Amino acid sequence: MKKRSVLLKTIGAFAFLLIGLFLGRMIFKPKKVETVPIPSTMQYWNTGASKDTSAVAQAANFTGNIIKVEDGGSIREAVLKAQPGDLIRVYPGTYSETVYIDKDNIGIQGVIVDGKWPVMDGKKELNDAILYSGNGITIENLKIIKYKGNGIMGQAGNNFVIRNNWIIDTGVYGIFPQYGKNGIVEYNILTEIEDAAIYVGMCDNVDVKYNEVFGNVAGIEIENSRHCLVESNYAHNNTGGILAFLTPGLPIKTIFDVIIRNNFVIGNNHENFGAPGSIVSGIPKGTGVLIMAADDVIVENNIIANNDNAGITIVDLATGAPTANDPNSEPNPDRVVILDNFMIENGNNPVGEIKALMMSQLKTKGPDILAMGGGTGSSIRDKNRYRTFGLGNYGTAEITDTKDITTFTFKEPVAPRSVSKEELGELTYYGVCAGCHAFDTRLIGVPTNIIQAVYEGNPQGIVDYINKPWNLRDDYPDMPSQAYLPEDAKMAVAEYILSLKK
Amino acid sequence: MDIKKIVLRGVIFMTFVCTLWGLVSLGNKDSVYYKVPQLNCDCPPGFKLNENNECIAQNLYMAYTTENDHGVGGLKTALPKVRDGFSPQQIDLGRYLFFDPALSKDGSISCATCHDPEKGFSDGLAASVGMNGYQLTRSAPSLWNVAYLKLFFWDGRAKSLEEQMKGPLFSKEEMNNTPENLLNTLNNIDNYKVLFEEAFPNRNNNTITLEEIYTAITAFESSLISLNSRYDQYAHGYHKALNEKEIEGLNVFRSFVARCAECHTPPLFTNQQIAVLGVPEPDGKPLDPGAEIPYNDKTMRGGFKVPSLRNIEKTAPYMHAGNFNTLRETVQFYTDGRGHAVPENEELRIHWHIWEPELSDDELDRLVDFLKTLTDETFMPEVPTELPSGLSNTNHNS
């Protein structure tokens, strides 16, 4: 009997232990998505970016919650849940999804643990890893692979920071901010992209710094953008290394004020694997720096070596782009400035047009610097040190360096709105409410002066009503809810309605 | 009668009419009593009257920063520069002219014949029908949001609404009028003489001019604003405005695989450029050279203006000649392969965004779901029940 009871006790103890373990796991199991407030003393923000003194990087400030996403969780769900000011921290794991950010001031920060990255994997089925339209978006420390369209694409978001990402084979572009103002793309590594790995399209005031791009059709492309700094990047074994392009037929028609300096542009001799019909599919392999119809581009202090076709190529649209003409695009590269660059062993194996051109000069090697087509006002600092072709009309550069320009980003973030509260109220009243309400006449809804009489001194009452209308009058149709209006616009329009005089 | 008297009479008349309008609408809550001739003194919805009696466009997109001067792409982005500043009277006069078949040579066709408000200000036809049943070759573009456009006609040959309207007004195949006959007609309609005087108070004599006609019709067309769709609610930050399928469609629309948003840039859903798509012509018709003709440029052969997609649900069939009957067929075109429908003997410079995105059936369906969220007709103008000419306003198709 005793033995048995000992046995029973042992079994019982084990059972308790197991139940305890089970319950403990149930209760204390780490959740896949978890939200905690950001500790006020913690500067999650600038981890790993201490050397970056540019305002946009320093200004990005996350004061809301930290949303923790772990393997098996969803970054997309976290973004949908996030409020402006929140920081989403993504832990190592595989995330196969498309994340879209239509909010302002959201940070997505990968957490790399023991060399393990959070990986966004498109499995060649998904279109884009991250799409954002909000302002103040930061994306860092992610490994993004196998998407069909883009790694990271921005549409009109200002004040963006995209850094420390590792992007492989994400389709057409790797990092593609479009229509953005004031942003930074830095410390990213990108490869196997079938168009441009880093593509700054129709943007203003963007710095592209400290990135490595290799094995892409185009390494870094600045297109129809103004005030861009391409500095200290390593572009190697792409078809073309660094490009400044004017593409015709786009709504923004100019590219100017681009500085390409302190970059390594080495051995960009990769076969062109661009999609047929794309503009980059026409880039000859062996292209170091390519300037097409861009104005006021300064090329300074780069090491440009072993690019088999030519080190720097400067062309107009007629020479470079097989697209329909655009009468509103000025087709020539004007006022290009070549300062001192370290250029060796370029043009060792020219192809296509340049090969034919060189043959006509009884040469077999391509040049360090080649200019073809129109353009005026261009200059070069020390032409004699390079092998050049077509630079006959280049004068001597009037500047020696660009050291006074440290960044093209702004000291202050670009403001999201340009109107006062009164103006916002007015825009909402006439842009939305006026469809049904006029001041002292009946349209579909009651006249505004009657609303004034009902809600005098009570704008919150109007806000409550438009959020959830109820039928007040039998002789009028039900008003649809206007809850969709931005919160600040609701109060602004309520106050505006009460202040209307006629 | 001297000028002062005319002006004075005009002013008194206007004051009287406006007062009457106010009284009538205050007194009669059930219906706005509205009799020709009498012009509205208030701006249409979407506009605010300023102290110079000008209607100034107002909408939530104006709250966003306009640093990027062309205002294209993304959700919270400013619109391009708008054509506004017309008086309420000019807009209202334009409304009468727009619906009045007196503008055509034989009184059989009005602007609204091909730009029917019930059909998204288009006509539901593959290619429009002109005077005496003449079969035209292209479809009638929608007029919603034309105040923001800079190019007109499918081939982009006109740069302003005033320039554009001379096309159909004076084309033999369309309204078949002449400037002389148009002036003669309107100057012999007393109602119009009064209305023009009201809309253009600072003139030297009471004769209607062509410029006044163009201005009034432009004023009306520029008042057709559609910026309050469910998509717009989403764009302004209310994410519940679209359901999951529609958001999925938005993500396909703006992804760089489908690339729709590259040319149909929000918030207007057009970048206002000419693009060569290589669309198959309907019924084996010969290739329409499009922009090649007005621009006299071979590289633009087969190029057409990128249309806005706002209210696109209302304007089937699609493309420059009703090439596709449904939105589903239209989006299918873009995934069937670059240049797949270009005739053998043609070498078109197809736009670089036309490629082979290999969109799935599901993605194409979602795109159509999304396109239908761009519908908004809350600022639909009132169709006049009586016209100043006395002609019947039943010539348009609805």
Short mmCIF file of N, CA, C and O in Angstrom, two decimals, chain B residues 207-275:
data_model
loop_
_atom_site.label_atom_id
_atom_site.label_comp_id
_atom_site.label_asym_id
_atom_site.label_seq_id
_atom_site.Cartn_x
_atom_site.Cartn_y
_atom_site.Cartn_z
N THR B 207 -24.70 92.95 -76.91
CA THR B 207 -24.56 91.96 -77.97
C THR B 207 -23.73 90.80 -77.45
O THR B 207 -22.67 91.01 -76.85
N ILE B 208 -24.24 89.62 -77.66
CA ILE B 208 -23.52 88.43 -77.19
C ILE B 208 -22.31 88.19 -78.08
O ILE B 208 -22.41 88.26 -79.31
N THR B 209 -21.14 87.92 -77.44
CA THR B 209 -19.94 87.65 -78.23
C THR B 209 -19.52 86.18 -78.07
O THR B 209 -19.95 85.49 -77.13
N LEU B 210 -18.66 85.74 -78.98
CA LEU B 210 -18.18 84.36 -78.92
C LEU B 210 -17.42 84.11 -77.62
O LEU B 210 -17.57 83.07 -76.98
N GLU B 211 -16.58 85.09 -77.23
CA GLU B 211 -15.79 84.92 -76.01
C GLU B 211 -16.69 84.69 -74.81
O GLU B 211 -16.38 83.90 -73.93
N GLU B 212 -17.81 85.41 -74.77
CA GLU B 212 -18.74 85.22 -73.64
C GLU B 212 -19.33 83.81 -73.64
O GLU B 212 -19.49 83.19 -72.59
N ILE B 213 -19.65 83.34 -74.83
CA ILE B 213 -20.20 81.97 -74.92
C ILE B 213 -19.17 80.96 -74.42
O ILE B 213 -19.47 80.09 -73.60
N TYR B 214 -17.93 81.11 -74.90
CA TYR B 214 -16.88 80.18 -74.48
C TYR B 214 -16.64 80.26 -72.97
O TYR B 214 -16.49 79.24 -72.30
N THR B 215 -16.62 81.49 -72.47
CA THR B 215 -16.36 81.67 -71.03
C THR B 215 -17.44 81.00 -70.20
O THR B 215 -17.16 80.29 -69.23
N ALA B 216 -18.70 81.21 -70.59
CA ALA B 216 -19.81 80.66 -69.80
C ALA B 216 -19.78 79.14 -69.80
O ALA B 216 -19.94 78.50 -68.75
N ILE B 217 -19.56 78.54 -70.97
CA ILE B 217 -19.54 77.07 -71.02
C ILE B 217 -18.34 76.54 -70.25
O ILE B 217 -18.44 75.55 -69.51
N THR B 218 -17.19 77.21 -70.38
CA THR B 218 -16.01 76.81 -69.61
C THR B 218 -16.31 76.90 -68.12
O THR B 218 -15.94 76.01 -67.34
N ALA B 219 -17.00 77.97 -67.72
CA ALA B 219 -17.33 78.16 -66.31
C ALA B 219 -18.16 77.00 -65.79
O ALA B 219 -17.90 76.45 -64.72
N PHE B 220 -19.15 76.60 -66.57
CA PHE B 220 -19.99 75.48 -66.14
C PHE B 220 -19.19 74.17 -66.09
O PHE B 220 -19.24 73.43 -65.10
N GLU B 221 -18.45 73.90 -67.15
CA GLU B 221 -17.68 72.64 -67.19
C GLU B 221 -16.69 72.57 -66.02
O GLU B 221 -16.47 71.51 -65.45
N SER B 222 -16.12 73.73 -65.70
CA SER B 222 -15.14 73.76 -64.61
C SER B 222 -15.78 73.56 -63.24
O SER B 222 -15.08 73.40 -62.25
N SER B 223 -17.11 73.62 -63.19
CA SER B 223 -17.77 73.45 -61.90
C SER B 223 -18.11 72.00 -61.60
O SER B 223 -18.67 71.69 -60.56
N LEU B 224 -17.79 71.10 -62.52
CA LEU B 224 -18.15 69.69 -62.36
C LEU B 224 -17.06 68.98 -61.56
O LEU B 224 -16.10 68.46 -62.11
N ILE B 225 -17.21 68.99 -60.24
CA ILE B 225 -16.16 68.50 -59.37
C ILE B 225 -16.59 67.19 -58.72
O ILE B 225 -17.69 67.08 -58.17
N SER B 226 -15.72 66.21 -58.77
CA SER B 226 -15.97 64.92 -58.13
C SER B 226 -14.75 64.54 -57.32
O SER B 226 -13.79 63.97 -57.84
N LEU B 227 -14.77 64.89 -56.03
CA LEU B 227 -13.61 64.61 -55.17
C LEU B 227 -14.05 64.07 -53.81
O LEU B 227 -13.31 64.12 -52.84
N ASN B 228 -15.28 63.55 -53.75
CA ASN B 228 -15.79 63.03 -52.48
C ASN B 228 -16.20 61.56 -52.61
O ASN B 228 -17.24 61.15 -52.09
N SER B 229 -15.39 60.78 -53.29
CA SER B 229 -15.69 59.36 -53.42
C SER B 229 -15.25 58.62 -52.16
O SER B 229 -14.59 59.19 -51.29
N ARG B 230 -15.58 57.35 -52.09
CA ARG B 230 -15.10 56.56 -50.95
C ARG B 230 -13.58 56.48 -50.96
O ARG B 230 -12.95 56.46 -49.92
N TYR B 231 -12.99 56.45 -52.14
CA TYR B 231 -11.53 56.50 -52.19
C TYR B 231 -11.01 57.75 -51.49
O TYR B 231 -10.03 57.68 -50.73
N ASP B 232 -11.66 58.89 -51.72
CA ASP B 232 -11.19 60.13 -51.12
C ASP B 232 -11.27 60.06 -49.59
O ASP B 232 -10.39 60.56 -48.89
N GLN B 233 -12.35 59.44 -49.11
CA GLN B 233 -12.46 59.29 -47.66
C GLN B 233 -11.28 58.49 -47.13
O GLN B 233 -10.69 58.84 -46.10
N TYR B 234 -10.93 57.44 -47.84
CA TYR B 234 -9.77 56.63 -47.44
C TYR B 234 -8.50 57.50 -47.48
O TYR B 234 -7.71 57.51 -46.54
N ALA B 235 -8.36 58.22 -48.56
CA ALA B 235 -7.14 59.03 -48.73
C ALA B 235 -6.99 60.05 -47.61
O ALA B 235 -5.89 60.31 -47.14
N HIS B 236 -8.12 60.63 -47.17
CA HIS B 236 -8.04 61.62 -46.11
C HIS B 236 -7.86 60.98 -44.73
O HIS B 236 -7.79 61.68 -43.74
N GLY B 237 -7.82 59.67 -44.68
CA GLY B 237 -7.46 59.02 -43.43
C GLY B 237 -8.51 58.10 -42.81
O GLY B 237 -8.27 57.52 -41.76
N TYR B 238 -9.67 57.97 -43.44
CA TYR B 238 -10.71 57.11 -42.88
C TYR B 238 -10.62 55.74 -43.55
O TYR B 238 -11.20 55.50 -44.61
N HIS B 239 -9.88 54.84 -42.92
CA HIS B 239 -9.53 53.60 -43.61
C HIS B 239 -10.69 52.60 -43.69
O HIS B 239 -10.62 51.63 -44.43
N LYS B 240 -11.74 52.88 -42.95
CA LYS B 240 -12.90 51.98 -43.06
C LYS B 240 -13.72 52.27 -44.31
O LYS B 240 -14.67 51.55 -44.61
N ALA B 241 -13.40 53.32 -45.01
CA ALA B 241 -14.19 53.68 -46.19
C ALA B 241 -14.10 52.61 -47.27
O ALA B 241 -15.01 52.46 -48.08
N LEU B 242 -13.00 51.87 -47.30
CA LEU B 242 -12.85 50.82 -48.30
C LEU B 242 -12.84 49.46 -47.60
O LEU B 242 -12.29 49.33 -46.50
N ASN B 243 -13.45 48.47 -48.24
CA ASN B 243 -13.41 47.14 -47.65
C ASN B 243 -12.11 46.44 -48.05
O ASN B 243 -11.31 46.97 -48.81
N GLU B 244 -11.92 45.25 -47.50
CA GLU B 244 -10.63 44.57 -47.70
C GLU B 244 -10.31 44.34 -49.17
O GLU B 244 -9.18 44.50 -49.61
N LYS B 245 -11.32 43.95 -49.91
CA LYS B 245 -11.09 43.69 -51.34
C LYS B 245 -10.68 44.96 -52.07
O LYS B 245 -9.82 44.95 -52.95
N GLU B 246 -11.32 46.06 -51.69
CA GLU B 246 -11.00 47.32 -52.37
C GLU B 246 -9.60 47.81 -52.00
O GLU B 246 -8.88 48.33 -52.85
N ILE B 247 -9.21 47.62 -50.75
CA ILE B 247 -7.85 48.01 -50.35
C ILE B 247 -6.84 47.12 -51.08
O ILE B 247 -5.80 47.58 -51.55
N GLU B 248 -7.18 45.84 -51.19
CA GLU B 248 -6.31 44.94 -51.96
C GLU B 248 -6.17 45.47 -53.39
O GLU B 248 -5.08 45.49 -53.95
N GLY B 249 -7.28 45.92 -53.95
CA GLY B 249 -7.26 46.50 -55.29
C GLY B 249 -6.40 47.75 -55.36
O GLY B 249 -5.63 47.94 -56.30
N LEU B 250 -6.52 48.60 -54.33
CA LEU B 250 -5.69 49.81 -54.27
C LEU B 250 -4.21 49.42 -54.26
O LEU B 250 -3.39 50.04 -54.94
N ASN B 251 -3.89 48.38 -53.50
CA ASN B 251 -2.48 47.97 -53.43
C ASN B 251 -1.98 47.40 -54.75
O ASN B 251 -0.81 47.58 -55.10
N VAL B 252 -2.85 46.70 -55.47
CA VAL B 252 -2.45 46.24 -56.80
C VAL B 252 -2.30 47.46 -57.73
O VAL B 252 -1.32 47.57 -58.47
N PHE B 253 -3.24 48.38 -57.61
CA PHE B 253 -3.26 49.58 -58.47
C PHE B 253 -1.96 50.37 -58.34
O PHE B 253 -1.38 50.82 -59.30
N ARG B 254 -1.48 50.51 -57.09
CA ARG B 254 -0.30 51.36 -56.90
C ARG B 254 0.99 50.57 -56.85
O ARG B 254 2.06 51.15 -56.72
N SER B 255 0.91 49.24 -56.92
CA SER B 255 2.14 48.46 -56.90
C SER B 255 2.90 48.66 -58.19
O SER B 255 2.34 49.04 -59.22
N PHE B 256 4.19 48.39 -58.13
CA PHE B 256 4.97 48.59 -59.35
C PHE B 256 4.90 47.39 -60.27
O PHE B 256 5.55 47.35 -61.29
N VAL B 257 4.10 46.40 -59.90
CA VAL B 257 3.86 45.30 -60.83
C VAL B 257 2.79 45.74 -61.83
O VAL B 257 3.02 45.77 -63.03
N ALA B 258 1.63 46.17 -61.31
CA ALA B 258 0.57 46.62 -62.21
C ALA B 258 0.87 48.03 -62.76
O ALA B 258 0.57 48.33 -63.91
N ARG B 259 1.42 48.89 -61.92
CA ARG B 259 1.86 50.23 -62.34
C ARG B 259 0.75 51.17 -62.76
O ARG B 259 1.00 52.15 -63.48
N CYS B 260 -0.49 50.88 -62.42
CA CYS B 260 -1.60 51.75 -62.83
C CYS B 260 -1.36 53.19 -62.35
O CYS B 260 -1.56 54.15 -63.09
N ALA B 261 -0.93 53.29 -61.06
CA ALA B 261 -0.80 54.61 -60.44
C ALA B 261 0.36 55.41 -61.01
O ALA B 261 0.52 56.59 -60.70
N GLU B 262 1.19 54.78 -61.84
CA GLU B 262 2.30 55.54 -62.43
C GLU B 262 1.79 56.57 -63.43
O GLU B 262 2.34 57.66 -63.54
N CYS B 263 0.75 56.22 -64.20
CA CYS B 263 0.17 57.19 -65.14
C CYS B 263 -1.16 57.75 -64.62
O CYS B 263 -1.46 58.91 -64.82
N HIS B 264 -1.94 56.90 -63.96
CA HIS B 264 -3.21 57.38 -63.37
C HIS B 264 -2.91 57.83 -61.95
O HIS B 264 -3.35 57.21 -60.97
N THR B 265 -2.14 58.90 -61.84
CA THR B 265 -1.66 59.34 -60.54
C THR B 265 -2.77 59.97 -59.72
O THR B 265 -3.45 60.89 -60.17
N PRO B 266 -2.96 59.49 -58.48
CA PRO B 266 -3.87 60.18 -57.58
C PRO B 266 -3.33 61.59 -57.29
O PRO B 266 -2.13 61.79 -57.44
N PRO B 267 -4.15 62.52 -56.87
CA PRO B 267 -5.59 62.39 -56.62
C PRO B 267 -6.47 62.57 -57.86
O PRO B 267 -7.65 62.27 -57.80
N LEU B 268 -5.92 63.00 -58.97
CA LEU B 268 -6.76 63.21 -60.15
C LEU B 268 -6.90 61.92 -60.96
O LEU B 268 -7.76 61.80 -61.82
N PHE B 269 -6.00 60.98 -60.72
CA PHE B 269 -5.97 59.72 -61.45
C PHE B 269 -5.65 59.90 -62.93
O PHE B 269 -6.07 59.13 -63.77
N THR B 270 -4.92 60.93 -63.23
CA THR B 270 -4.23 61.05 -64.52
C THR B 270 -3.00 61.91 -64.30
O THR B 270 -3.03 62.84 -63.49
N ASN B 271 -1.93 61.58 -65.01
CA ASN B 271 -0.74 62.44 -64.97
C ASN B 271 -0.75 63.42 -66.15
O ASN B 271 0.20 64.16 -66.36
N GLN B 272 -1.83 63.38 -66.95
CA GLN B 272 -2.05 64.34 -68.04
C GLN B 272 -0.98 64.26 -69.12
O GLN B 272 -0.66 65.26 -69.76
N GLN B 273 -0.40 63.07 -69.30
CA GLN B 273 0.60 62.91 -70.35
C GLN B 273 0.00 62.12 -71.51
O GLN B 273 -1.07 61.53 -71.39
N ILE B 274 0.71 62.13 -72.62
CA ILE B 274 0.35 61.28 -73.76
C ILE B 274 1.08 59.95 -73.58
O ILE B 274 2.27 59.94 -73.29
N ALA B 275 0.36 58.84 -73.74
CA ALA B 275 1.02 57.54 -73.61
C ALA B 275 0.61 56.64 -74.78
O ALA B 275 -0.54 56.65 -75.20
#
